[in-house]
Coordinates of C-alpha atoms in Angstrom, one line a residue:
H1 CA 28.6 138.2 101.4
F2 CA 25.5 138.5 99.2
A3 CA 23.3 141.5 99.4
N4 CA 20.2 139.5 98.3
W5 CA 18.9 136.2 97.0
G6 CA 19.6 137.3 93.4
E7 CA 23.3 137.7 94.1
F8 CA 23.4 134.3 95.6
Q9 CA 21.7 132.7 92.6
A10 CA 24.1 134.5 90.2
F11 CA 27.0 133.1 92.2
M12 CA 25.6 129.6 92.1
N13 CA 24.9 129.9 88.4
T14 CA 28.5 131.0 87.8
L15 CA 29.9 128.0 89.7
V16 CA 27.6 125.5 87.9
N17 CA 28.2 127.1 84.4
A18 CA 32.0 127.1 85.0
G19 CA 31.8 123.4 86.0
A20 CA 33.1 124.1 89.5
I21 CA 30.1 122.4 91.0
E22 CA 27.1 120.5 89.8
S23 CA 24.7 121.6 92.5
I24 CA 24.5 123.6 95.8
R25 CA 25.1 120.4 97.7
E26 CA 28.8 120.7 96.7
V27 CA 29.1 124.1 98.5
W28 CA 30.5 123.4 102.0
W29 CA 29.9 126.6 103.8
D30 CA 29.1 126.8 107.5
I31 CA 25.7 128.2 106.6
R32 CA 24.0 127.8 103.3
P33 CA 20.5 128.2 101.9
H34 CA 18.7 125.2 100.7
P35 CA 16.5 126.4 97.8
G36 CA 14.6 123.1 97.6
F37 CA 13.4 123.3 101.2
G38 CA 13.5 127.1 101.7
T39 CA 15.6 126.6 104.8
L40 CA 19.1 127.4 106.0
E41 CA 21.5 124.6 106.7
L42 CA 24.0 125.1 109.5
R43 CA 27.0 122.8 109.4
M44 CA 28.8 124.1 112.4
C45 CA 27.2 122.5 115.4
D46 CA 26.7 118.8 114.7
G47 CA 26.6 116.3 117.5
S48 CA 24.9 117.7 120.6
P49 CA 25.0 114.9 123.2
T50 CA 21.8 115.7 125.1
M51 CA 18.4 116.6 123.9
E52 CA 18.3 119.7 126.1
E53 CA 21.5 121.0 124.4
L54 CA 20.2 120.1 121.0
L55 CA 16.9 122.0 121.6
A56 CA 18.9 124.9 123.0
V57 CA 21.0 125.2 120.0
A58 CA 18.0 124.8 117.7
A59 CA 16.2 127.6 119.5
L60 CA 19.2 129.8 119.4
I61 CA 19.5 129.3 115.6
H62 CA 15.8 129.7 115.0
C63 CA 15.5 132.9 117.1
T64 CA 18.7 134.3 115.5
T65 CA 17.5 133.6 112.0
V66 CA 14.1 135.3 112.7
H67 CA 15.8 138.2 114.3
L68 CA 18.1 138.7 111.4
A69 CA 15.3 138.3 108.9
E70 CA 13.3 141.0 110.8
Q71 CA 16.3 143.3 110.7
Y72 CA 16.7 142.7 107.0
E73 CA 13.1 143.3 106.2
S74 CA 13.1 146.6 108.2
G75 CA 16.4 147.8 106.6
E76 CA 18.1 147.7 110.0
L77 CA 20.5 144.9 109.3
P78 CA 24.0 145.9 110.5
P79 CA 26.7 146.2 107.9
P80 CA 28.6 143.0 107.2
T81 CA 31.7 142.2 109.2
R82 CA 34.9 142.2 107.3
H83 CA 35.7 138.7 106.1
W84 CA 39.1 138.6 107.8
I85 CA 37.5 139.5 111.1
L86 CA 35.0 136.7 110.7
R87 CA 37.7 134.2 109.8
E88 CA 39.8 135.2 112.8
N89 CA 36.7 135.1 115.1
K90 CA 35.8 131.6 113.8
W91 CA 39.3 130.4 114.5
R92 CA 39.2 132.0 118.0
A93 CA 35.8 130.3 118.8
A94 CA 37.0 127.0 117.5
R95 CA 40.3 127.2 119.5
W96 CA 39.0 128.7 122.8
G97 CA 35.3 128.0 122.7
L98 CA 33.4 130.0 125.3
D99 CA 36.6 131.5 126.6
A100 CA 37.4 133.2 123.2
R101 CA 37.8 136.9 123.0
I102 CA 36.0 138.0 119.9
I103 CA 37.1 140.9 117.7
Q104 CA 34.3 143.5 117.6
D105 CA 35.5 146.0 115.0
E106 CA 38.4 147.1 112.8
A107 CA 40.1 148.8 115.7
G108 CA 40.6 145.4 117.3
N109 CA 38.4 145.8 120.3
L110 CA 37.6 142.5 122.0
E111 CA 34.7 141.1 123.9
S112 CA 34.2 137.8 125.7
N113 CA 32.4 135.2 123.8
R114 CA 30.3 134.5 126.9
T115 CA 29.3 138.1 127.2
L116 CA 28.3 138.3 123.5
I117 CA 26.2 135.2 123.9
H118 CA 24.4 136.6 127.0
E119 CA 23.8 139.8 125.1
L120 CA 22.4 137.9 122.1
L121 CA 20.1 135.8 124.5
E122 CA 18.7 139.1 125.9
A123 CA 18.0 140.4 122.4
L124 CA 16.4 137.2 121.4
A125 CA 14.2 136.7 124.5
P126 CA 11.1 138.5 123.0
I127 CA 11.4 136.5 119.7
S128 CA 11.7 133.2 121.7
Q129 CA 8.3 134.1 123.4
Q130 CA 6.7 134.6 119.9
L131 CA 8.2 131.4 118.6
N132 CA 7.2 129.5 121.8
C133 CA 10.8 128.3 122.5
A134 CA 11.7 130.5 125.5
E135 CA 12.4 127.5 127.7
E136 CA 14.7 126.0 125.1
L137 CA 16.5 129.2 124.5
G138 CA 16.9 129.6 128.2
S139 CA 18.8 126.3 128.2
V140 CA 21.6 128.1 126.5
D141 CA 22.3 129.7 129.9
N142 CA 22.6 126.2 131.4
I143 CA 25.2 125.3 128.8
L144 CA 27.1 128.5 129.6
E145 CA 26.9 127.9 133.4
Q146 CA 27.6 124.1 133.4
G147 CA 29.9 124.0 130.4
P148 CA 29.4 122.6 126.9
S149 CA 30.2 119.1 125.8
Y150 CA 33.7 119.8 124.7
I151 CA 34.7 120.8 128.3
R152 CA 33.1 117.6 129.7
Q153 CA 34.9 115.5 127.0
R154 CA 38.3 117.1 127.8
K155 CA 37.8 116.6 131.5
I156 CA 37.0 112.9 131.1
F157 CA 40.0 112.4 128.9
E158 CA 42.3 114.3 131.3
Q159 CA 41.0 112.1 134.2
T160 CA 41.2 108.7 132.3
G161 CA 43.5 109.2 129.4
Q162 CA 41.1 107.0 127.4
L163 CA 39.1 108.0 124.4
E164 CA 36.8 105.1 125.0
Q165 CA 35.7 106.7 128.3
V166 CA 34.9 109.9 126.4
V167 CA 32.8 108.0 123.9
D168 CA 31.1 106.0 126.7
A169 CA 30.2 109.2 128.5
L170 CA 28.7 110.7 125.3
I171 CA 26.6 107.6 124.7
D172 CA 25.4 107.7 128.3
E173 CA 24.6 111.4 128.1
W174 CA 22.5 110.8 124.9
K175 CA 20.7 107.9 126.5
T176 CA 20.0 109.5 129.9
G177 CA 19.9 113.2 128.9
E178 CA 22.1 113.9 132.0
R179 CA 25.4 115.7 131.6
H180 CA 28.5 114.1 133.1
S181 CA 30.0 116.2 135.7
S182 CA 32.9 113.9 136.4
V183 CA 34.1 110.3 135.8
D184 CA 32.6 107.6 137.9

């Protein structure tokens, strides 16, 4: 956790001066700033198989980033979550996806990942209007209702036992923009 840009720069300078890295490109975080472009790079959601899903994830990330920036600027950013809770929640999300139960606080209270995503979408709705991406952000609901790609991929593999069929379905989804609901 860095409180501000200066702390991030000091950390990067330490790593470069210590010979641990030569540039920020060698820092493999899930999210990292790109000083050259003035952007954030997110490395955790590569490979959306349909354009609708890709635009939905982009809108979610864009709106969330603007929301957090507004909270930061107004001094209303919530305190950072403990690193061990973040690590555990990341593992839970990677393991159980939308069905994960996410730790909310140090008391160990849990909430459904789906519920948290719905709450986030509600909070981001006004921002999506301002950013002209309300339709794209609304497509996140389609993903929640119809299931994300990993569920479709697992279903195809369970039905066929063949990874080639999974790859063929992903290629077809990208070409047509239509999600596979079952194997033909």
